[in-house]
Tab-separated table of C-alpha atoms in Angstrom:
chain	number	residue	atom	x	y	z
A	14	ILE	CA	137.332	92.522	61.340
A	15	SER	CA	136.269	95.863	62.192
A	16	GLU	CA	138.254	98.064	64.444
A	17	MET	CA	137.097	98.555	67.796
A	18	PHE	CA	138.778	101.504	69.301
A	19	PHE	CA	138.245	102.916	72.963
A	20	PRO	CA	140.147	105.859	74.130
A	21	GLY	CA	143.937	105.456	74.835
A	22	ASP	CA	144.419	102.042	72.845
A	23	ASN	CA	145.710	100.490	69.872
A	24	SER	CA	144.186	98.109	67.276
A	25	ARG	CA	143.510	94.789	68.719
A	26	PRO	CA	145.609	92.093	68.314
A	27	GLU	CA	143.001	90.445	65.779
A	28	VAL	CA	142.658	93.254	64.011
A	29	VAL	CA	146.206	93.951	62.837
A	30	ASP	CA	146.394	89.903	62.418
A	31	HIS	CA	143.377	89.858	59.627
A	32	ARG	CA	144.651	93.488	58.222
A	33	ASN	CA	147.941	91.772	57.280
A	34	LYS	CA	145.987	88.769	55.875
A	35	TYR	CA	144.318	91.029	54.229
A	36	LYS	CA	147.084	92.671	52.446
A	37	CYS	CA	148.778	89.973	51.714
A	38	ALA	CA	145.547	87.603	50.136
A	39	ALA	CA	145.076	91.190	48.225
A	40	GLY	CA	148.812	91.927	47.143
A	41	ASN	CA	148.088	87.579	45.647
A	42	THR	CA	145.176	87.942	43.959
A	43	TRP	CA	146.826	91.037	42.317
A	44	LYS	CA	149.522	88.547	41.010
A	45	ILE	CA	146.958	86.287	40.105
A	46	ILE	CA	145.278	88.765	37.679
A	47	GLU	CA	149.190	89.642	36.295
A	48	THR	CA	149.693	86.343	35.794
A	49	MET	CA	146.411	85.800	34.150
A	50	LEU	CA	146.849	88.490	31.836
A	51	LYS	CA	150.678	88.292	30.281
A	52	PRO	CA	150.892	87.476	26.564
A	53	PRO	CA	151.632	83.615	26.972
A	54	VAL	CA	155.597	81.706	26.809
A	55	VAL	CA	155.899	80.641	23.596
A	56	ARG	CA	159.364	78.486	22.584
A	57	ASP	CA	161.920	79.179	20.018
A	58	THR	CA	161.386	76.303	17.530
A	59	GLN	CA	165.276	75.522	16.535
A	60	THR	CA	166.784	76.533	20.679
A	61	GLY	CA	163.538	75.439	22.298
A	62	GLU	CA	164.510	78.128	24.543
A	63	ALA	CA	160.480	79.963	25.847
A	64	ARG	CA	160.655	83.844	26.154
A	65	SER	CA	157.644	86.303	26.559
A	66	GLY	CA	155.322	86.438	23.273
A	67	HIS	CA	155.685	90.108	23.793
A	68	SER	CA	159.096	92.008	23.661
A	69	TYR	CA	156.707	95.225	25.511
A	70	TRP	CA	153.237	94.292	27.059
A	71	GLY	CA	150.876	96.437	29.109
A	72	ILE	CA	148.369	94.826	31.562
A	73	VAL	CA	145.460	97.328	30.289
A	74	HIS	CA	146.712	96.303	26.432
A	75	ARG	CA	145.942	93.045	27.561
A	76	ALA	CA	142.783	93.635	30.383
A	77	VAL	CA	140.387	95.243	26.828
A	78	GLN	CA	141.425	92.014	25.131
A	79	MET	CA	138.968	90.041	27.702
A	80	GLU	CA	135.654	90.175	29.383
A	81	THR	CA	137.664	91.439	32.340
A	82	PRO	CA	134.660	92.695	34.759
A	83	PRO	CA	134.114	96.140	34.244
A	84	ASP	CA	134.929	96.979	38.047
A	85	LEU	CA	138.176	95.716	37.499
A	86	LEU	CA	139.009	97.040	34.074
A	87	ARG	CA	138.283	100.645	35.842
A	88	TYR	CA	141.040	99.675	38.356
A	89	ILE	CA	143.416	98.751	36.082
A	90	VAL	CA	142.762	101.522	34.035
A	91	GLU	CA	143.252	103.749	36.734
A	92	THR	CA	146.016	102.180	38.539
A	93	ASN	CA	147.504	102.006	35.205
A	94	ALA	CA	147.061	104.918	33.273
A	95	GLN	CA	151.059	105.560	32.194
A	96	ASP	CA	150.370	102.049	29.715
A	97	LEU	CA	146.961	104.479	27.835
A	98	THR	CA	150.266	106.218	25.989
A	99	LYS	CA	152.469	103.336	25.421
A	100	VAL	CA	152.732	101.175	22.030
A	101	ASP	CA	153.040	97.496	22.735
A	102	ALA	CA	155.901	95.694	20.150
A	103	HIS	CA	152.541	95.559	17.156
A	104	GLY	CA	152.118	99.161	17.542
A	105	ASN	CA	149.338	99.025	19.318
A	106	LEU	CA	147.652	101.464	21.920
A	107	PRO	CA	145.429	99.890	24.599
A	108	LEU	CA	142.661	101.698	22.719
A	109	HIS	CA	143.046	100.214	19.133
A	110	TYR	CA	142.923	96.714	20.596
A	111	ALA	CA	139.656	97.879	22.294
A	112	ALA	CA	138.374	98.740	18.645
A	113	MET	CA	139.555	95.560	17.053
A	114	VAL	CA	139.137	92.961	19.592
A	115	LYS	CA	136.032	90.331	18.970
A	116	PRO	CA	134.669	87.997	21.047
A	117	PRO	CA	135.905	84.342	20.954
A	118	THR	CA	133.595	82.429	18.786
A	119	SER	CA	132.839	78.659	18.256
A	120	SER	CA	131.319	77.012	15.568
A	121	GLU	CA	128.816	75.112	18.799
A	122	THR	CA	127.621	79.280	19.877
A	123	THR	CA	124.215	80.098	19.601
A	124	ILE	CA	123.970	84.062	19.341
A	125	ILE	CA	122.547	83.714	22.753
A	126	SER	CA	126.134	82.617	24.327
A	127	GLY	CA	128.821	82.932	21.829
A	128	HIS	CA	129.251	87.022	22.411
A	129	PHE	CA	130.555	89.388	25.178
A	130	PRO	CA	128.017	90.881	27.140
A	131	ALA	CA	125.758	93.477	24.579
A	132	PHE	CA	127.661	97.214	25.406
A	133	TYR	CA	131.053	95.962	27.067
A	134	THR	CA	132.832	97.639	24.211
A	135	LYS	CA	131.272	100.484	24.742
A	136	TYR	CA	132.004	100.377	28.491
A	137	VAL	CA	135.844	99.708	27.882
A	138	VAL	CA	135.851	102.161	25.177
A	139	ASP	CA	134.442	105.025	27.247
A	140	GLU	CA	136.725	104.086	30.187
A	141	LEU	CA	140.126	104.500	28.055
A	142	LEU	CA	138.290	107.504	25.986
A	143	TYR	CA	137.822	109.170	29.672
A	144	LYS	CA	141.107	108.946	30.983
A	145	PHE	CA	143.356	109.353	27.339
A	146	PRO	CA	140.606	110.533	24.526
A	147	GLU	CA	143.732	111.575	22.385
A	148	ALA	CA	144.335	108.270	21.398
A	149	ALA	CA	141.619	108.556	19.504
A	150	SER	CA	143.113	110.286	16.775
A	151	MET	CA	146.274	107.802	16.744
A	152	THR	CA	147.093	105.845	14.328
A	153	ASN	CA	148.737	102.024	15.144
A	154	ALA	CA	151.442	100.643	13.247
A	155	ALA	CA	149.490	99.964	10.052
A	156	GLY	CA	147.716	103.803	9.593
A	157	LYS	CA	145.182	102.677	11.637
A	158	TYR	CA	142.597	104.675	13.648
A	159	PRO	CA	140.328	103.107	16.489
A	160	LEU	CA	137.028	104.312	14.093
A	161	GLU	CA	138.367	102.691	11.447
A	162	LEU	CA	139.448	98.860	13.306
A	163	ALA	CA	136.015	99.210	15.424
A	164	ILE	CA	133.658	99.406	11.801
A	165	SER	CA	135.605	97.000	10.201
A	166	THR	CA	135.618	94.733	12.938
A	167	GLY	CA	131.625	94.706	12.332
A	168	LYS	CA	131.093	95.908	15.290
A	169	GLN	CA	127.592	97.625	17.181
A	170	TRP	CA	127.138	101.349	16.392
A	171	ILE	CA	126.442	102.061	20.145
A	172	GLY	CA	127.328	99.287	21.950
A	173	GLY	CA	130.499	98.310	19.671
A	174	GLY	CA	131.813	101.584	21.080
A	175	ILE	CA	132.103	103.355	17.192
A	176	LYS	CA	129.640	106.391	18.292
A	177	SER	CA	131.942	107.232	20.767
A	178	LEU	CA	135.393	106.811	18.934
A	179	TYR	CA	133.333	108.567	16.490
A	180	ASP	CA	132.446	111.737	18.554
A	181	ALA	CA	136.000	111.465	19.880
A	182	TYR	CA	137.521	112.218	16.975
A	183	PRO	CA	135.084	112.385	13.650
A	184	GLN	CA	138.148	113.484	11.432
A	185	ALA	CA	139.048	109.416	11.295
A	186	LEU	CA	135.877	109.133	9.145
A	187	GLU	CA	137.723	110.679	6.340
A	188	HIS	CA	139.582	107.399	5.925
A	189	ILE	CA	136.340	105.613	5.612
A	190	ASP	CA	134.441	104.688	2.181
A	191	LEU	CA	130.712	105.138	3.082
A	192	GLN	CA	129.461	104.365	0.707
A	193	GLU	CA	130.964	100.468	1.860
A	194	HIS	CA	129.198	100.865	5.087
A	195	ALA	CA	125.177	101.977	4.716
A	196	SER	CA	124.285	101.242	7.974
A	197	LEU	CA	127.149	103.445	9.372
A	198	LYS	CA	125.976	106.418	6.418
A	199	ARG	CA	122.496	106.059	8.172
A	200	ALA	CA	124.047	106.373	11.988
A	201	LEU	CA	125.707	109.452	11.121
A	202	SER	CA	122.762	110.696	9.277
A	203	MET	CA	120.321	110.676	11.970
A	204	GLY	CA	118.298	113.554	12.462
A	205	ARG	CA	120.218	115.674	10.099
A	206	GLU	CA	120.344	116.361	6.682
A	207	ALA	CA	121.393	114.268	4.098
A	208	SER	CA	123.924	116.972	2.904
A	209	ASP	CA	125.536	116.784	6.026
A	210	VAL	CA	126.786	113.617	5.614
A	211	PRO	CA	131.141	113.178	5.848
A	212	ASN	CA	132.539	112.756	2.268
A	213	GLY	CA	129.072	114.600	0.802
A	214	GLN	CA	128.190	110.523	-0.012
A	215	ALA	CA	124.750	110.250	-0.038
A	216	ASP	CA	122.128	108.220	-0.755
A	217	ASN	CA	118.779	106.808	-0.362
A	218	THR	CA	119.100	104.557	2.377
A	219	ASP	CA	115.616	105.198	4.092
A	220	ALA	CA	114.396	102.295	2.086
A	221	ALA	CA	116.858	99.551	3.017
A	222	GLU	CA	116.784	100.650	6.299
A	223	ASN	CA	112.737	100.243	6.383
A	224	VAL	CA	113.088	96.810	5.469
A	225	ASP	CA	115.736	95.783	8.281
A	226	GLU	CA	113.052	97.521	10.733
A	227	LYS	CA	110.523	95.793	8.706
A	228	LYS	CA	112.876	92.458	9.110
A	229	GLU	CA	113.459	93.185	13.438
A	230	ASP	CA	109.900	93.211	13.545
A	231	GLY	CA	109.033	90.114	12.400
A	232	GLU	CA	107.489	90.617	9.386
A	233	GLU	CA	108.243	88.990	5.521
A	234	GLY	CA	111.713	88.069	5.499
A	235	ALA	CA	112.389	87.903	9.222
A	236	ASP	CA	113.313	84.703	10.902
A	237	ASN	CA	109.998	84.081	12.646
A	238	THR	CA	111.354	80.861	14.719
A	239	LEU	CA	113.674	83.175	17.059
A	240	SER	CA	112.339	85.342	20.313
A	241	ALA	CA	111.861	88.741	20.836
A	242	GLU	CA	114.375	88.589	23.376
A	243	GLU	CA	116.930	86.864	20.920
A	244	ARG	CA	116.128	88.886	17.895
A	245	LEU	CA	117.088	92.182	20.350
A	246	LEU	CA	120.604	90.268	21.542
A	247	ARG	CA	120.886	89.664	17.343
A	248	ARG	CA	120.758	93.433	17.117
A	249	VAL	CA	122.719	94.810	19.609
A	250	THR	CA	125.358	91.874	19.983
A	251	SER	CA	129.196	91.495	18.696
A	252	ASN	CA	128.455	87.954	17.286
A	253	ALA	CA	125.144	89.383	15.261
A	254	SER	CA	125.197	89.863	11.355
A	255	ASN	CA	126.016	92.995	10.067
A	256	ASN	CA	124.472	93.317	7.038
A	257	GLY	CA	127.738	93.467	5.564
A	258	ASP	CA	128.789	96.484	5.912
A	259	GLY	CA	131.208	96.389	8.547
A	260	ILE	CA	129.121	97.949	11.420
A	261	ILE	CA	125.955	96.443	13.664
A	262	LYS	CA	123.034	99.003	13.522
A	263	ASP	CA	121.220	99.067	17.095
A	264	GLU	CA	119.693	101.803	18.608
A	265	GLN	CA	120.069	104.236	22.079
A	266	HIS	CA	117.034	102.950	23.820
A	267	ASP	CA	118.199	99.096	23.374
A	268	ALA	CA	119.831	99.057	26.618
A	269	ILE	CA	116.652	99.880	28.441
A	270	MET	CA	114.614	97.186	26.087
A	271	LEU	CA	117.432	94.563	27.110
A	272	VAL	CA	117.166	95.323	30.592
A	273	GLN	CA	113.998	94.338	30.876
A	274	GLN	CA	114.103	91.081	28.830
A	275	PRO	CA	112.008	88.256	31.178
A	276	ASN	CA	115.120	85.664	31.119
A	277	VAL	CA	118.529	87.959	30.450
A	278	ASP	CA	121.507	87.311	31.195
A	279	ILE	CA	122.967	88.742	35.074
A	280	SER	CA	126.287	89.674	32.634
A	281	GLU	CA	123.955	91.476	30.088
A	282	VAL	CA	122.510	93.760	32.870
A	283	THR	CA	125.655	95.074	34.856
A	284	THR	CA	127.657	95.780	31.527
A	285	SER	CA	124.415	97.423	30.390
A	286	MET	CA	124.441	99.243	33.674
A	287	TRP	CA	128.422	100.325	33.579
A	288	ALA	CA	128.010	100.957	29.714
A	289	HIS	CA	125.304	103.821	30.617
A	290	GLU	CA	126.178	105.104	34.332
A	291	GLU	CA	124.840	108.187	32.939
A	292	ASP	CA	121.430	107.181	32.449
A	293	PRO	CA	120.016	106.820	35.707
A	294	GLY	CA	116.628	104.590	32.935
A	295	VAL	CA	118.888	102.577	32.803
A	296	GLN	CA	120.412	102.026	36.470
A	297	LEU	CA	116.637	101.778	37.912
A	298	LEU	CA	115.492	99.177	35.516
A	299	GLY	CA	118.822	97.775	36.228
A	300	CYS	CA	118.640	97.626	39.646
A	301	ILE	CA	115.174	95.920	39.026
A	302	ALA	CA	116.154	93.339	36.643
A	303	ILE	CA	118.792	92.297	39.585
A	304	THR	CA	115.765	92.339	41.837
A	305	LYS	CA	113.601	89.533	40.152
A	306	LEU	CA	116.529	87.493	39.225
A	307	LEU	CA	117.288	87.001	42.598
A	308	GLN	CA	113.480	86.472	43.904
A	309	LYS	CA	113.363	84.000	40.991
A	310	ASP	CA	116.811	82.200	42.709
A	311	ILE	CA	116.682	82.776	46.389
A	312	ASN	CA	116.042	79.563	46.909
A	313	ASP	CA	119.216	78.445	44.784
A	314	PRO	CA	122.446	79.905	46.761
A	315	PRO	CA	124.955	79.397	43.820
A	316	SER	CA	123.029	80.699	41.297
A	317	SER	CA	122.426	83.723	43.997
A	318	LEU	CA	126.498	84.315	44.794
A	319	ARG	CA	127.107	84.114	40.830
A	320	ILE	CA	124.352	87.487	40.667
A	321	ALA	CA	125.479	89.396	43.442
A	322	LEU	CA	129.633	88.574	42.160
A	323	SER	CA	128.854	91.075	39.614
A	324	ALA	CA	125.549	92.943	40.319
A	325	THR	CA	126.951	94.361	43.940
A	326	ALA	CA	129.607	96.211	42.625
A	327	SER	CA	126.914	97.689	39.706
A	328	VAL	CA	124.057	98.317	42.200
A	329	VAL	CA	126.344	100.498	44.300
A	330	ASN	CA	128.053	102.553	40.837
A	331	ALA	CA	124.003	103.391	40.916
A	332	MET	CA	123.790	105.228	43.652
A	333	LYS	CA	126.977	106.676	43.837
A	334	ALA	CA	126.116	108.098	39.530
A	335	HIS	CA	122.936	109.134	40.812
A	336	PRO	CA	122.766	110.260	44.568
A	337	ASN	CA	119.816	112.087	43.751
A	338	GLU	CA	117.329	110.286	42.122
A	339	MET	CA	115.482	108.719	44.934
A	340	ILE	CA	114.107	106.101	42.384
A	341	VAL	CA	117.492	104.973	41.889
A	342	GLN	CA	117.974	104.981	45.454
A	343	GLU	CA	115.024	103.333	46.519
A	344	LYS	CA	115.505	100.634	43.571
A	345	ALA	CA	119.013	99.797	44.443
A	346	CYS	CA	118.214	99.173	48.264
A	347	GLY	CA	115.805	96.546	47.702
A	348	ALA	CA	118.652	95.062	45.580
A	349	LEU	CA	121.086	95.150	48.072
A	350	LYS	CA	118.695	93.906	50.396
A	351	LEU	CA	118.973	90.567	48.626
A	352	LEU	CA	122.088	90.861	47.998
A	353	ALA	CA	122.793	90.474	51.440
A	354	PRO	CA	123.214	86.664	51.878
A	355	ALA	CA	125.848	86.851	49.584
A	356	ASP	CA	128.140	88.917	51.781
A	357	SER	CA	131.794	88.144	52.716
A	358	ARG	CA	131.366	84.545	49.937
A	359	ARG	CA	133.930	85.024	47.350
A	360	GLU	CA	134.870	88.405	46.502
A	361	VAL	CA	131.620	89.715	47.749
A	362	SER	CA	131.345	92.316	50.474
A	363	MET	CA	129.065	94.656	51.418
A	364	VAL	CA	132.101	96.732	52.934
A	365	ALA	CA	134.851	96.880	50.602
A	366	SER	CA	132.271	97.456	47.286
A	367	GLY	CA	130.814	100.858	49.298
A	368	ALA	CA	127.158	99.525	49.782
A	369	VAL	CA	127.150	100.060	53.549
A	370	ALA	CA	127.847	103.778	52.607
A	371	ALA	CA	125.906	103.927	50.142
A	372	ILE	CA	122.960	103.393	51.742
A	373	VAL	CA	123.201	105.341	54.691
A	374	ALA	CA	124.198	108.311	52.470
A	375	ALA	CA	120.894	107.195	50.087
A	376	MET	CA	118.805	108.120	53.791
A	377	GLN	CA	120.898	110.991	54.594
A	378	ALA	CA	119.824	112.658	51.378
A	379	HIS	CA	116.646	111.805	51.688
A	380	VAL	CA	115.467	111.395	54.932
A	381	GLY	CA	111.673	112.409	53.622
A	382	ASP	CA	110.908	109.871	51.080
A	383	ALA	CA	109.538	106.625	52.924
A	384	ASN	CA	109.907	104.059	50.472
A	385	VAL	CA	114.336	105.415	50.638
A	386	GLN	CA	113.317	105.147	54.471
A	387	GLN	CA	111.826	102.112	54.228
A	388	GLU	CA	114.156	99.719	51.507
A	389	ALA	CA	117.479	101.114	53.262
A	390	CYS	CA	116.182	99.840	56.541
A	391	ALA	CA	115.687	96.168	55.822
A	392	ALA	CA	119.071	96.580	53.609
A	393	ILE	CA	120.816	97.390	56.806
A	394	ALA	CA	119.003	94.513	58.837
A	395	ALA	CA	119.797	91.829	55.986
A	396	ILE	CA	123.331	93.399	55.508
A	397	VAL	CA	123.639	92.859	60.153
A	398	GLN	CA	121.433	89.815	60.045
A	399	HIS	CA	123.675	87.833	57.643
A	400	GLY	CA	127.589	89.995	58.811
A	401	GLY	CA	126.905	89.985	62.461
A	402	GLY	CA	129.239	92.874	64.639
A	403	ASP	CA	132.001	93.005	62.528
A	404	ARG	CA	128.906	94.477	60.022
A	405	ALA	CA	127.087	96.051	63.132
A	406	THR	CA	130.515	97.977	63.776
A	407	VAL	CA	130.762	98.970	59.760
A	408	VAL	CA	126.990	100.534	59.753
A	409	ALA	CA	127.118	102.431	63.476
A	410	SER	CA	130.757	104.076	61.819
A	411	VAL	CA	129.397	105.944	59.047
A	412	SER	CA	126.175	107.168	60.978
A	413	GLY	CA	124.034	104.727	59.847
A	414	VAL	CA	122.565	104.125	63.693
A	415	THR	CA	121.343	108.149	63.359
A	416	ALA	CA	120.220	107.783	59.737
A	417	ILE	CA	117.577	105.207	61.086
A	418	LEU	CA	116.331	107.319	64.218
A	419	ASN	CA	115.943	110.169	61.259
A	420	ALA	CA	113.745	107.835	59.256
A	421	ILE	CA	111.227	106.593	62.457
A	422	ALA	CA	111.416	109.910	63.422
A	423	ALA	CA	110.547	111.960	59.956
A	424	HIS	CA	107.933	108.994	59.116
A	425	PRO	CA	105.722	108.433	62.238
A	426	GLN	CA	102.632	107.320	60.214
A	427	GLU	CA	104.281	105.452	57.644
A	428	LYS	CA	103.807	101.463	59.194
A	429	ASN	CA	106.614	100.431	56.721
A	430	VAL	CA	108.864	102.633	57.532
A	431	GLN	CA	108.214	102.158	61.396
A	432	LYS	CA	108.503	98.260	61.117
A	433	GLU	CA	111.829	97.980	58.907
A	434	GLY	CA	113.534	100.974	61.254
A	435	CYS	CA	112.985	99.350	64.169
A	436	HIS	CA	113.892	95.738	62.609
A	437	ALA	CA	117.511	97.802	61.724
A	438	LEU	CA	117.653	98.555	65.678
A	439	LEU	CA	116.722	95.185	66.756
A	440	GLN	CA	119.342	93.739	64.086
A	441	LEU	CA	122.408	96.422	65.775
A	442	THR	CA	121.801	95.830	68.986
A	443	ASP	CA	121.476	92.300	68.757
A	444	PHE	CA	125.554	92.137	68.359
A	445	ALA	CA	125.977	94.973	71.398
A	446	ASN	CA	128.386	92.465	73.646
A	447	THR	CA	130.399	91.767	69.678
A	448	ALA	CA	130.397	95.207	67.528
A	449	SER	CA	131.575	98.640	68.679
A	450	LEU	CA	127.929	100.984	68.761
A	451	PRO	CA	127.221	103.909	70.371
A	452	GLU	CA	124.339	104.187	73.081
A	453	LEU	CA	121.078	104.639	72.529
A	454	PRO	CA	120.181	107.509	74.983
A	455	ARG	CA	116.612	106.967	76.281
A	456	THR	CA	115.323	110.511	76.365
A	457	GLN	CA	116.013	110.500	72.447
A	458	THR	CA	114.960	107.143	71.996
A	459	GLU	CA	112.045	106.405	73.769
A	460	PRO	CA	109.730	108.418	72.895
A	461	LEU	CA	110.544	107.331	68.649
A	462	LEU	CA	110.125	103.553	70.241
A	463	THR	CA	106.786	104.498	72.122
A	464	GLN	CA	105.008	106.439	69.160
A	465	ALA	CA	105.650	103.450	66.800
A	466	LYS	CA	104.266	100.900	68.937
A	467	GLU	CA	101.329	102.765	69.913
A	468	SER	CA	100.588	103.476	66.102
A	469	PHE	CA	101.405	100.167	64.996
A	470	PRO	CA	101.446	98.071	67.488
A	471	ASP	CA	101.099	94.554	65.647
A	472	GLU	CA	103.933	95.852	63.724
A	473	CYS	CA	106.281	96.569	65.717
A	474	GLY	CA	105.259	96.106	69.487
A	475	GLN	CA	107.396	93.182	70.052
A	476	MET	CA	110.507	94.803	68.478
A	477	VAL	CA	109.644	97.673	70.707
A	478	ASP	CA	109.506	95.844	73.591
A	479	THR	CA	113.062	94.730	72.880
A	480	LEU	CA	114.661	97.618	72.314
A	481	MET	CA	113.478	99.069	75.701
A	482	GLY	CA	115.528	96.652	77.690
A	483	ARG	CA	118.218	97.780	75.755
A	484	ILE	CA	118.275	101.275	75.209
A	485	SER	CA	121.011	103.090	78.352
């Protein structure tokens, strides 16, 4: 329920009641999260007495050991920063666990399903290093650096966070015998002379690398029964073969390739977006991939909801990370339009996620771009259509009505902008009796609507006639 203030009035009773229920629900949700992350209870074999599995445990230590949703992990790290510097009963920092953790495996899992999303570990490692980069230079109780742990568990060079750990503390490499890690040596020497490889351990690894690439491309020695998607996933996922030398070779462009796979899972798309949030190309292609997945499942509400649960926050994060990239804003608004039907279902919220504010911000920042304005107006219309007066109030509270009028005024000859702008205004004013909306002054609004009707009578005429009866 959105707030509606009037001069001299306090919050409406229903708003106060809803706020209290929300606070209670949020508190209970957090308690559930803490309970799920708490170490299992163990019983003394002699007395049968129950006790905690660890004398000290931190919520961050536990969260990095399982596939915690990226946005939730970021919240946990930001609100429990004190855990980043604390060692648990086993002498490990959270970064040590992130470096050594492996996804659960089973004899029944396949290379497609038996792994964390390809770039999940990179995202976790980067989040921890951003808050506490010194952790990369600290050993655990066994005297191991995070870089050593990551290499020993057979992670990817980029997707598994090894490159991030190396960049944060390259001195840890002195404790690793590169003669046992040919793939690591190749990764370190890319674009460098052989003499620059740490420890002076240089050898001819080009032939081995070429053989690997030929196998990946389906030449002699490759498993030709695998599809292109399966071969890519074999290379970039933690469950893949690591050639026996401790790391898995992957490339910087693998994320871009992965999100473009025709049958890619939504978890791979959203995790790639979070792990490469600084890369506008990954964000752009991620938003396009989400749109395609939603279009494919448009008549399957449960499947669409599954996508929305992780995609909404990922798309909004892309918009916040690249506010000046018009194409990212355009494709993100297009994705949010299709995500709107899931609003208020389960944990999906176009308000709490910041989607409404991000859409209006895109409109304000790119008034001159017709494509951004068209997709943004369409997204606002969809959100209000499915969210009702509550969402209409939120749109108005972040200057959404003004942004729509500015879009119509800035692109008088763009049919789609005029059509989507009028549609958005129509959806907003449909809830004039239940939403807190600003008045639409006739002197400013009427000329814009009249021009839209005259220029595009088939697309805008009927909507304009209805709107004319609603403006003051």
